[in-house]
Coordinates of C-alpha atoms and ligand atoms in Angstrom, one line a residue:
M1 CA -0.3 0.0 0.0
K2 CA 1.3 3.7 -1.0
I3 CA -0.3 6.8 -0.7
P4 CA -2.5 7.4 -3.7
D5 CA -1.3 8.9 -7.0
K6 CA -4.0 11.5 -6.9
G7 CA -6.0 12.4 -3.9
I8 CA -9.3 10.7 -3.4
G9 CA -11.5 13.4 -3.0
K10 CA -13.4 14.5 0.1
D11 CA -16.5 12.4 -0.4
E12 CA -14.5 9.3 -0.7
V13 CA -12.3 10.0 2.3
F14 CA -15.2 10.5 4.6
A15 CA -17.2 7.7 3.1
K16 CA -13.9 5.4 3.9
L17 CA -13.4 6.8 7.5
E18 CA -17.1 5.9 8.2
E19 CA -16.7 2.3 6.7
F20 CA -13.6 1.8 8.7
R21 CA -15.8 2.5 12.1
K22 CA -18.5 -0.5 11.3
D23 CA -16.9 -2.7 13.5
D24 CA -16.0 -0.6 16.4
L25 CA -17.8 -0.5 19.8
N26 CA -20.9 1.4 19.6
W27 CA -20.6 3.4 22.8
R28 CA -23.8 5.6 21.9
T29 CA -26.1 2.8 22.8
G30 CA -25.4 3.1 26.7
R31 CA -24.6 -0.7 26.3
V32 CA -20.7 -0.2 26.8
W33 CA -19.8 -0.3 30.5
A34 CA -16.3 0.7 30.0
Y35 CA -13.6 3.1 27.8
T36 CA -16.4 6.0 26.9
Y37 CA -17.8 8.8 29.2
D38 CA -20.8 10.4 27.9
A39 CA -23.1 12.9 29.8
G40 CA -24.9 14.3 26.9
K41 CA -24.9 15.5 23.2
D42 CA -24.6 19.4 24.4
I43 CA -21.6 18.5 26.5
E44 CA -20.0 16.6 23.5
E45 CA -20.8 19.4 21.2
V46 CA -19.1 22.0 23.6
G47 CA -15.9 19.9 23.6
K48 CA -15.4 19.2 19.9
R49 CA -16.3 22.7 18.8
A50 CA -13.5 24.3 21.5
Y51 CA -11.4 21.0 20.1
L52 CA -11.7 21.9 16.6
E53 CA -11.3 25.8 17.5
F54 CA -7.9 25.2 19.0
L55 CA -6.7 21.9 17.0
S56 CA -4.0 23.7 15.3
E57 CA -2.5 26.0 17.8
N58 CA 0.8 24.7 19.3
A59 CA 0.9 24.5 23.1
L60 CA 4.5 23.7 22.5
D61 CA 5.3 27.3 23.3
P62 CA 3.3 29.2 25.9
T63 CA 4.9 32.4 25.1
V64 CA 3.8 32.4 21.2
F65 CA 0.3 31.0 22.2
P66 CA -0.7 33.0 25.7
S67 CA -4.2 31.4 25.3
M68 CA -2.9 28.1 26.1
L69 CA -1.2 29.4 29.2
R70 CA -4.1 31.0 30.3
M71 CA -6.3 28.3 29.8
E72 CA -3.9 25.7 31.4
N73 CA -3.5 27.8 34.6
E74 CA -7.1 28.4 35.1
I75 CA -7.9 24.5 34.6
V76 CA -5.3 23.7 37.1
A77 CA -6.5 26.3 39.5
M78 CA -10.0 25.2 39.2
A79 CA -8.7 21.5 40.0
A80 CA -6.5 22.4 42.7
A81 CA -9.5 24.0 44.6
H82 CA -11.5 20.9 43.7
V83 CA -9.0 19.0 45.4
K84 CA -8.3 21.0 48.4
G85 CA -5.0 22.7 47.2
D86 CA -3.9 25.8 48.6
A87 CA -1.8 28.8 47.1
N88 CA 1.3 26.7 46.9
T89 CA -0.3 24.1 44.5
A90 CA 1.2 23.7 41.3
G91 CA 0.4 21.3 38.1
N92 CA 0.0 20.7 34.5
F93 CA -2.5 19.6 31.8
T94 CA -1.6 16.3 30.4
S95 CA -2.7 14.0 27.6
G96 CA -4.2 11.2 29.9
G97 CA -3.7 9.8 33.5
T98 CA -0.7 7.5 32.2
E99 CA 1.2 10.6 31.4
S100 CA 0.4 12.3 34.5
I101 CA 1.7 9.2 36.6
I102 CA 4.9 8.9 34.5
L103 CA 5.5 12.6 34.9
A104 CA 4.7 12.1 38.9
V105 CA 7.3 9.5 38.9
K106 CA 9.7 11.3 37.0
T107 CA 9.5 14.0 39.4
A108 CA 10.0 11.8 42.2
R109 CA 12.9 10.4 40.7
D110 CA 14.7 13.6 39.7
F111 CA 14.1 14.9 43.2
A112 CA 15.7 12.1 44.7
R113 CA 18.5 12.5 42.6
A114 CA 18.9 16.1 43.6
T115 CA 18.0 15.5 47.3
R116 CA 19.4 11.8 47.8
P117 CA 22.0 11.5 45.2
H118 CA 23.5 8.4 47.0
I119 CA 20.3 6.5 45.9
A120 CA 21.7 4.4 42.8
Q121 CA 18.5 2.2 42.3
P122 CA 15.3 4.2 43.3
E123 CA 12.3 2.4 44.3
M124 CA 8.6 3.1 44.4
I125 CA 6.3 0.9 46.5
L126 CA 2.8 0.1 44.7
P127 CA 0.0 -1.9 46.4
D128 CA -1.0 -4.9 44.1
T129 CA -4.0 -2.7 43.0
A130 CA -2.1 0.5 41.7
H131 CA -2.7 1.2 38.1
A132 CA -0.3 -0.6 35.4
A133 CA 0.7 3.0 34.3
F134 CA 3.2 3.0 37.6
T135 CA 4.6 -0.4 36.0
K136 CA 5.0 1.5 32.7
A137 CA 6.6 4.3 34.3
E138 CA 8.8 1.6 35.8
A139 CA 9.8 0.6 32.2
Y140 CA 10.4 4.1 30.9
L141 CA 12.2 5.6 34.0
G142 CA 14.1 2.7 35.7
V143 CA 12.3 3.4 39.0
K144 CA 11.9 0.0 40.5
A145 CA 8.3 -0.9 41.1
V146 CA 8.2 -3.0 44.6
R147 CA 4.4 -4.4 44.4
V148 CA 2.9 -5.4 47.9
P149 CA -0.3 -7.4 48.8
V150 CA -3.4 -5.4 49.6
T151 CA -6.0 -6.5 52.6
P152 CA -7.8 -9.6 51.5
E153 CA -11.3 -9.1 51.1
T154 CA -11.2 -5.1 51.2
F155 CA -8.7 -4.8 48.4
R156 CA -7.6 -1.7 50.3
A157 CA -3.6 -0.9 50.4
D158 CA -2.2 -2.7 53.5
V159 CA -0.4 0.1 55.3
D160 CA 1.9 -2.6 57.4
A161 CA 2.9 -4.1 54.0
I162 CA 4.1 -0.9 52.6
R163 CA 6.0 0.0 55.9
N164 CA 7.9 -3.5 55.6
A165 CA 8.5 -2.8 52.1
I166 CA 10.4 0.6 52.9
T167 CA 14.2 0.5 52.2
D168 CA 16.9 3.3 51.9
N169 CA 16.1 3.4 48.4
T170 CA 12.3 4.3 48.5
I171 CA 11.6 7.6 47.0
L172 CA 7.8 7.2 46.5
L173 CA 4.7 5.9 48.2
V174 CA 1.8 5.4 46.0
G175 CA -2.3 5.0 46.8
S176 CA -5.3 5.3 44.8
A177 CA -8.5 7.0 45.3
P178 CA -10.0 4.9 44.1
Q179 CA -8.2 2.0 42.5
Y180 CA -9.6 1.2 39.2
A181 CA -10.2 -2.7 39.6
H182 CA -12.5 -2.8 42.5
G183 CA -13.3 0.9 43.0
V184 CA -12.2 0.9 46.6
I185 CA -10.0 3.9 48.2
D186 CA -6.7 3.2 49.8
P187 CA -6.2 4.5 53.4
I188 CA -4.8 7.9 52.1
E189 CA -4.6 9.4 55.6
E190 CA -2.6 6.4 56.9
I191 CA -0.1 6.3 54.0
G192 CA 0.2 9.8 54.1
A193 CA 1.5 9.7 57.8
L194 CA 3.8 7.2 56.8
A195 CA 5.3 9.4 54.2
A196 CA 5.7 11.9 56.6
E197 CA 7.1 10.3 59.2
R198 CA 9.9 8.6 56.9
D199 CA 10.0 12.0 54.6
L200 CA 9.2 10.3 51.5
L201 CA 7.1 11.4 48.8
F202 CA 3.4 10.3 48.4
H203 CA 1.5 10.2 45.1
V204 CA -2.5 9.9 45.0
D205 CA -3.7 8.4 42.0
A206 CA -7.0 10.0 41.6
C207 CA -7.2 9.6 38.1
M208 CA -10.6 8.1 38.5
G209 CA -11.9 9.9 41.8
G210 CA -10.1 13.2 41.6
F211 CA -13.0 14.7 39.9
L212 CA -15.8 12.8 41.0
L213 CA -15.4 11.9 44.6
P214 CA -15.7 15.4 45.9
W215 CA -18.9 15.5 44.4
F216 CA -19.9 12.2 46.0
R217 CA -19.0 13.7 49.4
R218 CA -21.5 16.6 48.9
L219 CA -24.0 14.2 48.1
G220 CA -23.7 12.7 51.5
E221 CA -21.4 9.5 51.0
P222 CA -18.9 9.0 53.4
V223 CA -15.8 9.9 51.2
P224 CA -12.6 9.5 53.4
R225 CA -10.0 12.1 53.0
F226 CA -7.7 11.8 50.0
E227 CA -6.9 15.3 49.0
F228 CA -4.4 17.8 49.4
D229 CA -5.4 18.5 53.0
V230 CA -4.0 15.0 53.9
P231 CA -0.8 15.4 55.5
G232 CA 2.0 13.8 53.7
V233 CA 0.4 13.9 50.4
T234 CA 2.8 15.5 47.9
S235 CA 1.3 14.9 44.4
L236 CA -2.1 13.6 42.8
S237 CA -3.1 12.8 39.3
M238 CA -6.7 13.4 38.1
D239 CA -8.0 12.8 34.8
L240 CA -10.5 15.2 33.2
H241 CA -11.5 12.9 30.0
K242 CA -13.0 10.3 32.7
Y243 CA -15.8 11.6 34.9
A244 CA -15.3 15.6 33.9
F245 CA -16.7 14.4 30.3
C246 CA -13.9 16.3 28.7
P247 CA -12.7 14.9 25.3
K248 CA -9.9 12.5 25.6
G249 CA -6.4 13.8 25.9
A250 CA -7.3 15.6 29.3
S251 CA -5.8 14.9 32.5
L252 CA -3.7 16.9 35.1
V253 CA -0.8 16.1 37.4
L254 CA -0.6 18.4 40.9
Y255 CA 1.8 18.9 43.2
K256 CA 2.0 20.4 46.8
S257 CA 4.5 23.0 45.6
K258 CA 6.4 24.3 42.8
D259 CA 9.6 23.3 44.7
L260 CA 8.6 19.7 43.8
R261 CA 7.1 20.4 40.2
R262 CA 10.5 21.8 39.3
H263 CA 11.9 18.5 38.8
Q264 CA 9.1 17.7 36.3
I265 CA 10.2 20.5 33.8
F266 CA 12.6 19.4 31.2
T267 CA 15.0 21.8 29.2
C268 CA 17.3 21.5 26.6
A269 CA 19.6 24.2 25.1
S270 CA 22.4 21.8 24.1
W271 CA 21.3 21.6 20.4
T272 CA 21.4 23.5 17.2
G273 CA 17.8 24.2 17.2
Y274 CA 15.1 26.2 19.0
T275 CA 15.6 26.1 22.9
M276 CA 13.2 23.7 24.4
V277 CA 11.2 23.8 27.3
N278 CA 8.7 21.0 28.3
T279 CA 6.6 20.6 30.9
T280 CA 5.0 17.4 29.8
V281 CA 6.1 14.1 28.0
Q282 CA 5.1 15.7 24.5
S283 CA 6.7 18.6 23.0
T284 CA 4.5 20.0 19.7
K285 CA 1.0 19.0 20.8
S286 CA -2.2 20.4 19.7
G287 CA -4.2 23.1 21.7
G288 CA -7.6 21.0 21.1
A289 CA -7.8 18.7 24.2
L290 CA -6.8 21.7 26.3
A291 CA -9.3 24.4 25.3
A292 CA -12.1 21.6 25.0
A293 CA -11.3 20.8 29.0
W294 CA -11.4 24.5 29.7
A295 CA -14.6 24.9 27.7
V296 CA -16.3 21.5 28.9
L297 CA -15.4 22.7 32.6
N298 CA -17.1 25.9 32.2
Y299 CA -19.8 25.1 30.5
V300 CA -20.8 22.2 32.7
G301 CA -20.5 23.8 35.9
E302 CA -20.8 22.8 39.4
E303 CA -24.6 22.3 39.6
R304 CA -24.9 20.0 36.5
Y305 CA -21.7 18.1 37.7
L306 CA -23.3 17.5 41.1
E307 CA -26.4 16.4 39.3
I308 CA -24.6 13.9 37.2
A309 CA -22.9 12.7 40.3
R310 CA -26.1 12.0 41.8
H311 CA -27.2 9.8 39.0
Q312 CA -24.4 7.9 38.7
L313 CA -24.4 7.3 42.4
Q314 CA -28.0 6.0 42.3
A315 CA -27.2 3.8 39.3
T316 CA -24.0 2.4 41.2
R317 CA -26.1 1.5 44.2
R318 CA -28.7 -0.3 41.5
V319 CA -26.0 -2.0 40.1
A320 CA -24.2 -3.1 43.1
A321 CA -27.4 -4.4 44.7
G322 CA -28.9 -6.1 41.6
V323 CA -25.5 -7.7 40.8
R324 CA -25.9 -9.2 44.7
E325 CA -29.2 -10.4 44.1
I326 CA -28.2 -12.7 41.3
P327 CA -27.4 -16.1 42.4
G328 CA -23.8 -17.1 41.8
L329 CA -22.4 -13.7 41.7
R330 CA -20.3 -12.0 44.3
V331 CA -19.6 -8.4 44.5
L332 CA -15.5 -8.1 45.4
G333 CA -14.9 -5.4 48.1
E334 CA -17.3 -2.6 49.0
P335 CA -17.1 -0.4 45.8
E336 CA -16.9 3.2 47.0
M337 CA -17.4 5.0 43.6
N338 CA -18.9 4.1 40.6
L339 CA -16.9 1.1 39.8
V340 CA -18.3 -2.4 40.6
S341 CA -16.5 -5.4 39.8
F342 CA -17.9 -9.0 40.6
T343 CA -16.8 -12.6 40.4
S344 CA -18.6 -16.3 40.5
D345 CA -17.7 -19.4 42.1
E346 CA -20.2 -21.0 40.2
A347 CA -19.6 -20.1 36.5
N348 CA -17.1 -19.0 34.4
V349 CA -16.9 -15.1 34.2
F350 CA -15.4 -15.3 30.9
V351 CA -18.6 -17.1 29.5
I352 CA -20.4 -14.6 31.4
I353 CA -18.8 -12.0 29.3
D354 CA -19.3 -13.8 25.9
E355 CA -23.0 -14.5 26.9
M356 CA -23.2 -10.5 27.7
K357 CA -21.7 -9.8 24.3
A358 CA -24.2 -11.9 22.6
R359 CA -27.0 -9.9 24.4
G360 CA -25.6 -6.7 22.9
W361 CA -23.4 -5.5 26.1
Y362 CA -19.8 -4.9 26.6
V363 CA -18.4 -5.8 30.0
Q364 CA -14.6 -5.8 30.9
P365 CA -12.9 -8.9 32.3
Q366 CA -10.4 -8.4 34.6
L367 CA -7.8 -11.4 35.1
A368 CA -6.9 -12.9 38.6
F369 CA -3.9 -11.5 40.1
A370 CA -2.5 -11.7 43.6
N371 CA -5.6 -12.0 46.1
S372 CA -7.8 -11.1 43.5
K373 CA -9.8 -13.5 41.6
E374 CA -10.7 -13.4 37.9
N375 CA -13.9 -11.0 37.6
I376 CA -16.1 -8.6 35.5
H377 CA -15.4 -4.8 35.8
L378 CA -18.5 -2.2 35.1
S379 CA -17.5 1.6 35.3
I380 CA -21.0 2.9 35.6
S381 CA -21.1 6.3 33.5
M382 CA -23.8 8.8 33.0
Q383 CA -24.5 7.0 29.5
N384 CA -25.1 3.8 31.5
V385 CA -27.7 5.0 33.9
A386 CA -31.1 4.5 31.8
H387 CA -29.7 1.1 31.0
A388 CA -29.0 -0.5 34.6
D389 CA -32.2 -2.3 34.8
A390 CA -31.9 -3.9 31.4
M391 CA -28.4 -4.6 31.9
L392 CA -29.1 -6.6 35.3
A393 CA -32.0 -8.5 33.7
D394 CA -29.5 -9.8 31.1
L395 CA -26.6 -10.3 33.6
A396 CA -28.8 -12.7 35.3
G397 CA -29.7 -14.9 32.0
A398 CA -26.2 -14.5 30.8
V399 CA -25.1 -16.2 34.5
E400 CA -27.7 -19.0 34.2
A401 CA -26.3 -19.7 30.5
A402 CA -22.8 -19.7 31.9
K403 CA -23.8 -22.2 34.7
T404 CA -24.5 -24.7 31.8
H405 CA -21.8 -24.2 29.8
P406 CA -19.1 -26.9 29.5
P407 CA -16.0 -26.3 31.6
I408 CA -13.2 -24.7 29.6
D409 CA -10.3 -27.0 30.1
V410 CA -7.0 -25.6 30.3
S411 CA -4.9 -28.6 31.5
G412 CA -3.3 -29.4 28.4
L413 CA -1.5 -26.2 28.5
A414 CA 0.9 -27.3 31.3
G415 CA 3.3 -29.2 29.2
I416 CA 3.5 -26.4 26.9
L417 CA 4.1 -24.0 29.9
D418 CA 7.0 -26.0 31.5
G419 CA 9.0 -25.3 28.5
V420 CA 8.1 -21.4 28.6
L421 CA 8.6 -20.9 32.1
A422 CA 12.3 -22.6 31.6
N423 CA 13.2 -20.9 28.5
D424 CA 11.8 -17.8 26.7
L425 CA 8.8 -18.2 24.5
T426 CA 9.5 -19.6 21.1
P427 CA 7.8 -18.7 17.9
E428 CA 6.3 -22.5 18.0
M429 CA 5.1 -22.4 21.7
Y430 CA 3.4 -19.0 20.7
A431 CA 1.6 -20.9 17.9
N432 CA 0.9 -23.9 20.1
L433 CA -0.8 -21.9 22.6
L434 CA -3.0 -19.7 19.9
G435 CA -3.9 -23.0 18.5
A436 CA -5.0 -24.1 21.8
A437 CA -7.1 -21.1 22.2
G438 CA -8.7 -21.2 18.7
I439 CA -7.1 -18.3 17.6
T440 CA -5.5 -18.4 13.7
G441 CA -3.7 -15.3 12.5
A442 CA -4.1 -12.0 13.9
A443 CA -8.1 -11.8 14.2
L444 CA -9.7 -12.8 17.7
P445 CA -12.7 -15.1 17.7
E446 CA -16.2 -14.0 18.4
R447 CA -16.3 -15.6 21.8
L448 CA -13.1 -15.0 23.9
A449 CA -14.0 -17.3 26.9
E450 CA -11.1 -19.8 25.7
I451 CA -8.6 -17.3 25.2
N452 CA -9.3 -15.2 28.4
T453 CA -9.3 -18.6 30.7
I454 CA -6.2 -19.7 29.3
M455 CA -4.7 -16.1 29.9
N456 CA -6.1 -16.2 33.5
A457 CA -4.3 -19.7 34.2
L458 CA -1.0 -18.2 33.0
P459 CA 1.7 -16.3 35.3
P460 CA 1.4 -12.8 34.5
K461 CA 5.2 -12.7 33.1
L462 CA 3.8 -15.1 30.6
R463 CA 0.6 -13.3 29.9
E464 CA 2.7 -10.1 29.3
R465 CA 5.1 -11.8 27.1
L466 CA 2.2 -13.3 24.9
L467 CA 0.2 -10.3 24.8
R468 CA 3.3 -8.6 23.6
E469 CA 3.8 -11.4 20.7
F470 CA -0.1 -10.7 19.9
V471 CA 0.4 -7.2 19.3
N472 CA 3.7 -7.4 17.5
D473 CA 1.9 -9.0 14.9
L474 CA -1.5 -7.1 15.2
F475 CA 0.3 -4.1 14.1
T476 CA 1.3 -5.6 10.7
P477 CA 1.6 -2.6 7.7
A478 CA -1.6 -3.1 5.8
T479 CA -1.0 -4.8 2.2
E480 CA -3.8 -3.7 0.3
Ligands
LIG501 C1 -7.7 5.4 33.7 C2 -6.9 5.2 35.1 C3 -5.2 5.6 34.9 C4 -4.6 5.7 33.6 O1 -5.3 6.8 32.8 P1 -5.3 6.9 31.0 O2 -6.2 8.0 31.0 O3 -5.9 5.8 30.7 O4 -4.0 6.9 30.6 C5 -4.4 5.6 36.2 N1 -5.0 5.4 37.2 C6 -6.4 5.0 37.4 C7 -6.8 4.7 38.8 C8 -7.3 4.9 36.3 O5 -8.5 4.6 36.6

């Protein structure tokens, strides 16, 4: 495939783009319980219009585009006030939670280099429930991730386990408000006290909850303290492209002070081109996401955000209670936000997911890890509220169907796996595993229970290795 000799014309371009879309998950139906956040057509339109109006501005250089600087400083101020920052709070707008987290880890690493230069191999302590983005930060930045178990049943960070994992190399503690998998909030005050006592930095991952939980508290929910007023908290990440309903590419990383944030900033005057100053990972970046976030926050306003939060809270209560009523299902932990996960001891959850898919619902699989059994995750967003009862009715049917499904036997994997654990994965082993899962080529089958059950039975390192192989094949340049 090559660039066409002659351009194909506008109509054909857009017809093709529309055609490409036909197999995408249709999030507008309200039947998708992950990935998308939609609180109304008018909000979407405001975000899109602002995005397009600032699409071509370059947020690379705020002295050339002062509008970018102004919008970013206003958004950071609004966010800081929302999570109880003070006049010293500093922060930046980023492309997403992952970038916010990578920057927070980079800042912690460079702060440690400046203040504790004897540390050769810095470490951060992560509860098992801390987001994968921290492991990505480990891979990118060389800060060793030390994962520690969370409390069984509650899935909250175990403060004693964190304390016991602290070494002379520890530079950063991490807690989540809430953690993604089970939607429960770590004991931020206790971890903060530990961080203060040991003079360590402490990042609160509030990518999910930073924006929404303060509204839940105002609605009367007993939301524990997790914000900047908790002693010991030094940084916090908070996504706007989740429950602030801003278009994707919108998150914030906030710090206790500019003294700390200084270590986030990258400058380079040691080359022949323009002097580079970057607050974030990207350099040239569209002003679209920033303008859209500014527009949506100002357009929606507190009153409506509170109303949206109320609907999501009520729907979450309904869903959690409804799941508990379905024989054979068990909710994991006590969800404190609008994220609910549940498992089954009587049916294969991956079969339940396939059965839900057959009924027109997308719900998310989560594989077993540490003391968390394989489960189904629901993010209950505004677009799902009106569909909660219909979803629960179909879920009950899906569970009944899954109970009668023949067991998926993965014992045949054992022989293949012995070799894989001893050596590295060879192409033959990979082909064998795919064959065992009924996969040929890069296309996934309609039903995923087999592959999910196999993945679930594998050690996490092997899952990662397999996924890398799969995706390495998936992204193959098109031939026609
Ligand atoms: C979504 C999320 C992230 C990662 O954010 P992205 O925007 O997907 O990069 C990190 N932490 C938590 C708790 C999240 O929910």
